[in-house]
mmCIF file of C-alpha atoms in Angstrom:
data_model
loop_
_atom_site.group_PDB
_atom_site.id
_atom_site.type_symbol
_atom_site.label_atom_id
_atom_site.label_comp_id
_atom_site.label_asym_id
_atom_site.label_seq_id
_atom_site.Cartn_x
_atom_site.Cartn_y
_atom_site.Cartn_z
ATOM 1 C CA UNK A 137 36.568 64.904 156.065
ATOM 2 C CA UNK A 138 35.005 66.888 158.889
ATOM 3 C CA UNK A 139 36.674 66.834 162.288
ATOM 4 C CA UNK A 140 33.406 65.873 163.972
ATOM 5 C CA UNK A 141 30.955 63.811 161.943
ATOM 6 C CA UNK A 142 27.359 63.212 162.885
ATOM 7 C CA UNK A 143 25.096 60.653 161.295
ATOM 8 C CA UNK A 144 22.416 60.826 160.152
ATOM 9 C CA UNK A 145 22.055 64.473 159.123
ATOM 10 C CA UNK A 146 18.291 64.251 159.084
ATOM 11 C CA UNK A 147 15.927 61.663 160.485
ATOM 12 C CA UNK A 148 12.196 61.311 160.808
ATOM 13 C CA UNK A 149 11.004 58.654 163.209
ATOM 14 C CA UNK A 150 7.765 57.583 164.803
ATOM 15 C CA UNK A 151 6.752 57.987 168.403
ATOM 16 C CA UNK A 152 7.905 55.050 170.491
ATOM 17 C CA UNK A 153 10.742 54.014 168.212
ATOM 18 C CA UNK A 154 14.304 53.647 169.442
ATOM 19 C CA UNK A 155 16.790 55.732 167.545
ATOM 20 C CA UNK A 156 20.539 56.223 167.749
ATOM 21 C CA UNK A 157 22.462 59.286 166.686
ATOM 22 C CA UNK A 158 26.132 58.733 166.071
ATOM 23 C CA UNK A 159 29.131 60.984 166.434
ATOM 24 C CA UNK A 160 32.727 60.326 165.494
ATOM 25 C CA UNK A 161 35.723 62.633 165.678
ATOM 26 C CA UNK A 162 39.221 62.818 164.305
ATOM 27 C CA UNK A 163 40.413 65.588 166.628
ATOM 28 C CA UNK A 164 41.825 63.180 169.197
ATOM 29 C CA UNK A 165 39.905 65.027 171.889
ATOM 30 C CA UNK A 166 39.063 63.229 175.107
ATOM 31 C CA UNK A 167 35.916 65.174 175.885
ATOM 32 C CA UNK A 168 32.711 64.715 173.957
ATOM 33 C CA UNK A 169 29.261 66.221 174.396
ATOM 34 C CA UNK A 170 25.708 65.959 173.158
ATOM 35 C CA UNK A 171 23.525 69.050 173.002
ATOM 36 C CA UNK A 172 20.067 69.714 171.705
ATOM 37 C CA UNK A 173 18.986 72.996 170.202
ATOM 38 C CA UNK A 174 15.440 74.286 170.386
ATOM 39 C CA UNK A 175 14.298 77.649 169.037
ATOM 40 C CA UNK A 176 14.612 80.361 171.661
ATOM 41 C CA UNK A 177 16.354 78.088 174.140
ATOM 42 C CA UNK A 178 19.848 77.938 172.754
ATOM 43 C CA UNK A 179 21.784 74.726 173.230
ATOM 44 C CA UNK A 180 21.232 72.540 176.269
ATOM 45 C CA UNK A 181 23.551 69.812 177.443
ATOM 46 C CA UNK A 182 22.222 66.256 177.381
ATOM 47 C CA UNK A 183 25.276 64.143 178.275
ATOM 48 C CA UNK A 184 29.011 64.541 178.336
ATOM 49 C CA UNK A 185 31.987 62.243 178.567
ATOM 50 C CA UNK A 186 35.531 63.082 179.633
ATOM 51 C CA UNK A 187 36.930 59.731 178.568
ATOM 52 C CA UNK A 188 35.747 56.276 177.602
ATOM 53 C CA UNK A 189 34.997 55.288 181.193
ATOM 54 C CA UNK A 190 33.435 58.578 182.227
ATOM 55 C CA UNK A 191 29.829 59.443 181.367
ATOM 56 C CA UNK A 192 27.911 62.274 182.975
ATOM 57 C CA UNK A 193 24.369 63.536 182.784
ATOM 58 C CA UNK A 194 23.763 67.052 181.630
ATOM 59 C CA UNK A 195 20.902 69.421 182.143
ATOM 60 C CA UNK A 196 18.284 67.446 180.200
ATOM 61 C CA UNK A 197 19.264 63.762 180.212
ATOM 62 C CA UNK A 198 15.821 62.252 180.845
ATOM 63 C CA UNK A 199 14.693 60.147 177.900
ATOM 64 C CA UNK A 200 18.229 59.820 176.526
ATOM 65 C CA UNK A 201 21.158 57.479 176.966
ATOM 66 C CA UNK A 202 24.678 57.504 175.604
ATOM 67 C CA UNK A 203 27.498 55.140 174.811
ATOM 68 C CA UNK A 204 31.175 56.023 174.494
ATOM 69 C CA UNK A 205 32.386 53.140 172.364
ATOM 70 C CA UNK A 206 35.881 54.550 171.896
ATOM 71 C CA UNK A 207 37.703 57.806 172.340
ATOM 72 C CA UNK A 208 36.501 58.825 168.909
ATOM 73 C CA UNK A 209 32.879 57.683 169.115
ATOM 74 C CA UNK A 210 29.997 58.908 171.239
ATOM 75 C CA UNK A 211 26.447 57.817 170.460
ATOM 76 C CA UNK A 212 23.174 59.235 171.710
ATOM 77 C CA UNK A 213 20.082 57.038 171.964
ATOM 78 C CA UNK A 214 16.455 57.881 172.379
ATOM 79 C CA UNK A 215 14.997 54.751 173.907
ATOM 80 C CA UNK A 216 11.399 55.575 173.050
ATOM 81 C CA UNK A 217 11.171 58.722 170.987
ATOM 82 C CA UNK A 218 8.467 61.280 171.733
ATOM 83 C CA UNK A 219 7.440 64.355 169.713
ATOM 84 C CA UNK A 220 8.970 66.873 172.128
ATOM 85 C CA UNK A 221 12.350 65.357 171.362
ATOM 86 C CA UNK A 222 12.072 66.892 167.932
ATOM 87 C CA UNK A 223 15.111 69.155 167.789
ATOM 88 C CA UNK A 224 18.497 69.804 166.258
ATOM 89 C CA UNK A 225 21.140 67.712 167.998
ATOM 90 C CA UNK A 226 24.808 68.609 168.105
ATOM 91 C CA UNK A 227 27.810 66.590 169.064
ATOM 92 C CA UNK A 228 30.885 68.501 170.207
ATOM 93 C CA UNK A 229 34.415 67.780 171.342
ATOM 94 C CA UNK A 230 36.945 69.698 173.379
ATOM 95 C CA UNK A 231 40.369 69.246 174.880
ATOM 96 C CA UNK A 232 42.736 71.060 177.201
ATOM 97 C CA UNK A 233 44.688 72.490 174.304
ATOM 98 C CA UNK A 234 41.668 73.583 172.322
ATOM 99 C CA UNK A 235 41.657 77.312 171.782
ATOM 100 C CA UNK A 236 38.232 77.293 170.238
ATOM 101 C CA UNK A 237 36.137 75.912 173.030
ATOM 102 C CA UNK A 238 34.119 73.267 171.318
ATOM 103 C CA UNK A 239 34.450 71.746 167.897
ATOM 104 C CA UNK A 240 30.911 71.036 166.757
ATOM 105 C CA UNK A 241 29.538 68.528 164.340
ATOM 106 C CA UNK A 242 27.150 69.674 161.637
ATOM 107 C CA UNK A 243 24.095 68.614 163.596
ATOM 108 C CA UNK A 244 21.365 66.018 163.238
ATOM 109 C CA UNK A 245 17.859 67.275 162.635
ATOM 110 C CA UNK A 246 15.487 64.806 164.286
ATOM 111 C CA UNK A 247 11.747 64.863 163.818
ATOM 112 C CA UNK A 248 9.525 62.600 165.892
ATOM 113 C CA UNK A 249 6.031 62.188 164.466
ATOM 114 C CA UNK B 132 24.444 79.292 188.744
ATOM 115 C CA UNK B 133 25.705 80.461 185.428
ATOM 116 C CA UNK B 134 23.375 82.152 182.999
ATOM 117 C CA UNK B 135 23.646 83.914 179.666
ATOM 118 C CA UNK B 136 21.018 86.329 178.439
ATOM 119 C CA UNK B 137 20.640 87.549 174.890
ATOM 120 C CA UNK B 138 17.691 89.865 175.139
ATOM 121 C CA UNK B 139 17.401 90.488 171.411
ATOM 122 C CA UNK B 140 15.513 87.593 169.887
ATOM 123 C CA UNK B 141 15.604 88.900 166.331
ATOM 124 C CA UNK B 142 17.229 91.881 164.657
ATOM 125 C CA UNK B 143 16.799 93.084 161.093
ATOM 126 C CA UNK B 144 19.099 95.591 159.465
ATOM 127 C CA UNK B 145 19.741 96.795 155.974
ATOM 128 C CA UNK B 146 23.038 95.919 154.380
ATOM 129 C CA UNK B 147 25.924 98.218 155.337
ATOM 130 C CA UNK B 148 24.349 99.200 158.640
ATOM 131 C CA UNK B 149 26.239 98.532 161.856
ATOM 132 C CA UNK B 150 24.596 96.212 164.347
ATOM 133 C CA UNK B 151 25.349 95.256 167.945
ATOM 134 C CA UNK B 152 24.295 91.989 169.512
ATOM 135 C CA UNK B 153 24.011 92.095 173.278
ATOM 136 C CA UNK B 154 25.162 89.415 175.699
ATOM 137 C CA UNK B 155 24.824 89.637 179.472
ATOM 138 C CA UNK B 156 26.112 86.875 181.693
ATOM 139 C CA UNK B 157 25.939 85.778 185.309
ATOM 140 C CA UNK B 158 28.567 83.761 187.112
ATOM 141 C CA UNK B 159 30.113 83.475 190.548
ATOM 142 C CA UNK B 160 33.405 82.277 189.143
ATOM 143 C CA UNK B 161 36.298 84.714 189.186
ATOM 144 C CA UNK B 162 37.838 82.979 186.193
ATOM 145 C CA UNK B 163 35.649 82.273 183.241
ATOM 146 C CA UNK B 164 35.565 82.339 179.472
ATOM 147 C CA UNK B 165 33.119 83.881 177.068
ATOM 148 C CA UNK B 166 32.504 82.751 173.519
ATOM 149 C CA UNK B 167 30.548 83.778 170.476
ATOM 150 C CA UNK B 168 29.374 81.291 167.857
ATOM 151 C CA UNK B 169 27.643 81.883 164.549
ATOM 152 C CA UNK B 170 25.021 79.531 163.148
ATOM 153 C CA UNK B 171 24.320 80.288 159.467
ATOM 154 C CA UNK B 172 21.191 78.955 157.751
ATOM 155 C CA UNK B 173 23.071 75.770 156.869
ATOM 156 C CA UNK B 174 22.977 74.922 160.583
ATOM 157 C CA UNK B 175 26.571 74.366 161.616
ATOM 158 C CA UNK B 176 28.092 76.243 164.539
ATOM 159 C CA UNK B 177 31.091 78.391 163.746
ATOM 160 C CA UNK B 178 33.470 79.627 166.427
ATOM 161 C CA UNK B 179 34.027 83.392 166.379
ATOM 162 C CA UNK B 180 35.898 84.357 169.528
ATOM 163 C CA UNK B 181 36.969 83.320 173.008
ATOM 164 C CA UNK B 182 37.698 85.844 175.739
ATOM 165 C CA UNK B 183 38.904 85.167 179.266
ATOM 166 C CA UNK B 184 37.752 87.122 182.277
ATOM 167 C CA UNK B 185 41.141 88.683 182.889
ATOM 168 C CA UNK B 186 41.363 90.285 179.492
ATOM 169 C CA UNK B 187 39.019 93.216 179.079
ATOM 170 C CA UNK B 188 40.640 94.556 175.973
ATOM 171 C CA UNK B 189 38.277 95.006 173.110
ATOM 172 C CA UNK B 190 38.957 92.847 170.103
ATOM 173 C CA UNK B 191 38.569 93.646 166.450
ATOM 174 C CA UNK B 192 38.682 91.166 163.626
ATOM 175 C CA UNK B 193 37.843 92.687 160.290
ATOM 176 C CA UNK B 194 34.249 93.889 160.442
ATOM 177 C CA UNK B 195 33.692 92.157 163.777
ATOM 178 C CA UNK B 196 34.429 93.662 167.153
ATOM 179 C CA UNK B 197 33.725 92.648 170.697
ATOM 180 C CA UNK B 198 33.291 94.787 173.784
ATOM 181 C CA UNK B 199 33.857 93.022 177.097
ATOM 182 C CA UNK B 200 32.890 94.920 180.254
ATOM 183 C CA UNK B 201 33.140 93.073 183.543
ATOM 184 C CA UNK B 202 31.509 95.958 185.395
ATOM 185 C CA UNK B 203 28.254 95.328 183.555
ATOM 186 C CA UNK B 204 28.822 91.598 182.916
ATOM 187 C CA UNK B 205 28.440 92.138 179.220
ATOM 188 C CA UNK B 206 30.210 90.827 176.147
ATOM 189 C CA UNK B 207 28.648 92.565 173.185
ATOM 190 C CA UNK B 208 29.356 91.834 169.542
ATOM 191 C CA UNK B 209 29.290 94.476 166.828
ATOM 192 C CA UNK B 210 29.264 93.899 163.093
ATOM 193 C CA UNK B 211 30.309 96.939 161.106
ATOM 194 C CA UNK B 212 28.981 97.470 157.590
ATOM 195 C CA UNK B 213 26.834 94.365 157.746
ATOM 196 C CA UNK B 214 26.497 92.069 154.757
ATOM 197 C CA UNK B 215 23.832 89.600 153.705
ATOM 198 C CA UNK B 216 26.228 86.759 154.519
ATOM 199 C CA UNK B 217 26.144 87.880 158.147
ATOM 200 C CA UNK B 218 22.552 86.670 158.388
ATOM 201 C CA UNK B 219 22.619 83.937 161.012
ATOM 202 C CA UNK B 220 21.784 83.073 164.584
ATOM 203 C CA UNK B 221 24.490 84.196 166.968
ATOM 204 C CA UNK B 222 25.070 82.524 170.293
ATOM 205 C CA UNK B 223 26.946 83.848 173.278
ATOM 206 C CA UNK B 224 28.266 81.204 175.677
ATOM 207 C CA UNK B 225 29.963 81.067 179.071
ATOM 208 C CA UNK B 226 32.290 78.469 180.503
ATOM 209 C CA UNK B 227 34.462 78.315 183.582
ATOM 210 C CA UNK B 228 37.082 76.530 181.496
ATOM 211 C CA UNK B 229 39.143 77.665 178.544
ATOM 212 C CA UNK B 230 38.476 74.485 176.675
ATOM 213 C CA UNK B 231 34.767 74.939 176.954
ATOM 214 C CA UNK B 232 33.698 72.266 179.362
ATOM 215 C CA UNK B 233 30.040 72.572 180.157
ATOM 216 C CA UNK B 234 29.143 75.602 178.211
ATOM 217 C CA UNK B 235 26.101 77.602 179.150
ATOM 218 C CA UNK B 236 24.590 79.061 176.004
ATOM 219 C CA UNK B 237 22.375 82.039 175.584
ATOM 220 C CA UNK B 238 19.148 81.594 173.601
ATOM 221 C CA UNK B 239 20.649 83.185 170.517
ATOM 222 C CA UNK B 240 19.901 86.269 168.444
ATOM 223 C CA UNK B 241 18.681 85.854 164.881
ATOM 224 C CA UNK B 242 20.199 88.518 162.648
ATOM 225 C CA UNK B 243 18.712 89.205 159.252
ATOM 226 C CA UNK B 244 20.643 91.490 156.941
ATOM 227 C CA UNK B 245 18.467 92.690 154.109
ATOM 228 C CA UNK B 246 19.911 93.712 150.727
#
């Protein structure tokens, strides 16, 4: 099994729908992150969490919310999806002892029509 | 504010050519960490290297090498004798922390290696 698992891998949804992207990890890392990737813009931080009780907004949090249900689970919600939220979304984890920076999930490709 | 620039949007080379991907960064921190990630067509992000600001030694790993120059705020990545499997988007990233908290990513460079 992957260290960081994202579900679903692909999703097409309609404008105005609520959608949740899920992330779970087996690394035992405290810190978890949600990024979105758009062509030519790299990855931009949406939300991050340093532990279950700590949630922080990133660079582009408007239109998104998150829930840290447990150390291993960090979900991203789009309350009312809009087409410009069409992107590739990545979950990542990190920890003080991590030599590799982030451990990324495989990504969720979301299309809002 | 931190910023990472990858001026090359797309590069195409023929197999076996050498290619250098440029990365220029901005930061006011005296301690920081630089990373390179590879994103193959399958979409996942693969860690390649981490370098801290106190270590300016160049690094070589097989066909990959990295040149870190604080004087020019650059952390360039060279692939020697490129192969088709090197075709990917490559991201340079900057963080003030070793464990990668709050990365700032560059926009990425798409490398196409043609047979």
